Amino acid sequence: MDFRDTPDEAAFRDEVRTWLTEHFVGEFRELAGRGDPSDEDNYDLRIAWERVLGADRWVGMSWPVEYGGRALDFSQQVIFNEEYARADAPPRASFFGEGLFSPTLLAYGREDQKRRFLPKIQSVEEMWCQGYSEPNAGSDLSNVSTRAELDGDEWVVNGQKVWTTMAHRAQWCFAVVRTDPESVGHKGLSYLLIPMDQPGIEVRPLKQMTGTAEFNEVFFDDARTAKENVVGDVGEGWKVAMATLGFERGTAFLSQQLAFQNEVAALIDVARENGASTNATIRQELADSYIGVQVMKFNGMRMLTDLVKKGVIGPSSSIGKLYWSNWHRTLGERAMHVLGADATLIAGDPGKDYALDEFHRIFMVSRSETIYAGASEIQRNIIGERVLGLPREPR
Amino acid sequence: MNFAFSEEQDQLRDAVRKFLEAKSPETEVRRLMETTEGYDPAVWSQMANELGLQSLHIPEAYGGQGFSWVELGIVLEEQGRALLCAPYFSTVVLAANAILNAGTEDQKAALLPGIASGETIATLAFTEPNGKWDASGITLEATPSGDGATLSGTKMFVLDGHIANLVVVAARAAGTSGTDGISFYTVDGDAAGLTRTALATMDQTRKQAKLEFNGVQGQLLGTAGAGWDALSKTLDQASVGLCNEMVGGSQYVLDESVQYAKDRVQFGRPIGSFQAIKHKCADMLLETESAKSAAYYAAWAAAEDNDELPVVASLAKAYCSDAYFHSAAENIQIHGGIGFTWEHDAHLYFKRAKSSEILFGDATYHRELLAQRIGI
């Protein structure tokens, strides 16, 4: 047990810190401390920043060198993310491609698919969205009814996806679709890659409680994609899709607590400034949020050590997802306590736009976090059944 | 970065667990908790002679083995799991560390070998009838006399105070307040003028006593008037030790709940297949694992003796206190009626969880202390 950097780790940390100091400068500084991956503000500037990262292979840093990556191990990835958060650099719009799709592709994709898609993810030329949820397939994801049928060399896709984050920005969608029309449940599904820019696809923004529309509905009406754009075998899409969910719940969020630490520190500053920090109850709440994010960090370090030893992230990633989403939701509520009467006002001009400051964003966006990537109730089922071995609910 | 126990540390855990399974089964816990002394001298000797548990983290120069707080944490975790009834926490965690933190070289050399060998049962007497865990609670007065002082006043909630051969006492010089004027003194358990009364404890597995000092001659430990820093550090270390003990109990009640949820059938199916029960177990796991992360990290900070210790100690004590009590309480609920009986062991852990939560300050106390320590 030792929480200090090894000499190699320390050298790598220096390299990252130096790179960030040299590159996260100028107009990019406007992005410091900005929201979450789906934050719509300054979108073009964010993409420009991510292309700077990609040019130096900090996008796809975990990929094997043959695919343009740096083959960084888990510890190095965490160090990069720690330094990235310390520099207050913004969450990445390319998260869905880099964070969710690329590890899935590396695990299950064919060589030609890796050669085709990974470089454009790294160069931030192609953005991705995740086509999983449907109106009747939310927590019960295996109930997807979007169909794909082969027509010569192409799949023809019909159906509807929903809650598709960044679909309006994406060039590609990785989707779970039913390729065996006779099938039900987990069987007969395939993991299909569909180009977004075509007449058969309509993206309609879904305005959220935040007033912005990062979510979308995506309608497929005879949309087409090439026959070879299946990851894994046809009919094996459930297995592939579950791997993505594991990445979404696991490694992708390992370093998220660093951004959360910054949020707690900012909230404590506000409480000091407006005098809320003299209130005994608020002090308890702030201390508890501080404790929560530190424990999240310790949990992350234990999970990382486990990951380095075993090479895979098990169902225990559900613990992390359940933990951070609830913690963040509580932080949002406490931020409103700290703001007091000011919590009733937002940024923006009256009668014009519904613009939120950072704490109101946390207060509201966090309501989605206990729902997406598997609602908290689903995570508790996974923990109960797959970690603790409790019997499944009869179905 | 490496957040895992070494192979040797895992072996230590296995050895201690096997020992406690043999020496501290539930029948022994129940037998000992109903005695006034609250421990088995034969097992105490075996702990020292066969496993060297009392000497584990005491430096080799003072008759110990020189292991770190991480190893001590492992031993405490196993003791918490087994609900061991023994004066280990009072002797090894409280008294030995108070001596290590405050004592001079000569005093450490004189006092620690007895603890390391298991001959000395010791404790730290710092709380008083006012029930405060901070410097303001110390009112027992020390009047300079010879090499030490004459002590007058009352100590309460003293762990194993009625059986200790050696009592480390925190006292205050007349006319001082707050963190000033506090000194440590050592007193023999049978010193003239010392009246010791065993107390009826809610958690019968951890004994307490009231110690009344009527002009007891105490030997100064360390520097007169400079005791607070050493005491504050001792309390931080003790909180860390207690956190490790608590996570052992928390894991035990989680295991019990999960097993019962698999075995118990109602409405024609195991109750663990109902989400109402399954989700309770999932939350218990999340909190128990998180408490372990905090407790283990805190043990490392104590081992390193670094600047993080005060913050991490309060952080861990707040988190682990809440987590253990919640798990112990849910364990009763999941067991239903049987969990409410005297015969079932759920209440033993429930009571231990509550007494541990309160000892050295509860979660509310430590959140406020943390707020001060991080400058809120």
Coordinates of N, CA and C in Angstrom, one line a residue, chain B residues 99 102-113 219-222:
Chain B
I99 N 1.8 6.9 24.9 CA 3.2 6.9 25.4 C 4.1 7.2 24.3
A102 N 3.8 11.0 23.5 CA 4.2 12.0 24.5 C 5.5 11.7 25.3
G103 N 5.8 10.4 25.4 CA 6.8 10.0 26.3 C 8.3 10.3 25.9
T104 N 9.1 10.4 26.9 CA 10.6 10.6 26.6 C 11.1 9.2 26.2
E105 N 12.3 9.2 25.7 CA 13.0 7.9 25.4 C 13.0 7.0 26.6
D106 N 13.4 7.5 27.7 CA 13.4 6.7 28.9 C 12.1 6.1 29.3
Q107 N 11.1 7.0 29.2 CA 9.7 6.5 29.6 C 9.2 5.4 28.6
K108 N 9.5 5.7 27.3 CA 9.0 4.7 26.3 C 9.7 3.3 26.6
A109 N 11.0 3.4 26.9 CA 11.8 2.2 27.1 C 11.3 1.5 28.4
A110 N 10.8 2.3 29.3 CA 10.4 1.7 30.6 C 8.9 1.1 30.5
L111 N 8.1 1.8 29.7 CA 6.7 1.4 29.8 C 6.2 0.5 28.6
L112 N 6.8 0.6 27.4 CA 6.3 -0.1 26.3 C 6.6 -1.6 26.3
P113 N 7.8 -2.0 26.7 CA 8.0 -3.5 26.7 C 7.0 -4.3 27.4
Q219 N 3.1 10.1 37.7 CA 4.4 10.4 37.1 C 4.1 11.2 35.8
L220 N 4.8 12.3 35.7 CA 4.7 13.1 34.4 C 5.2 12.2 33.3
L221 N 4.4 12.3 32.2 CA 4.8 11.6 30.9 C 5.0 12.7 29.9
G222 N 6.3 12.8 29.5 CA 6.6 13.8 28.5 C 6.8 15.2 29.2

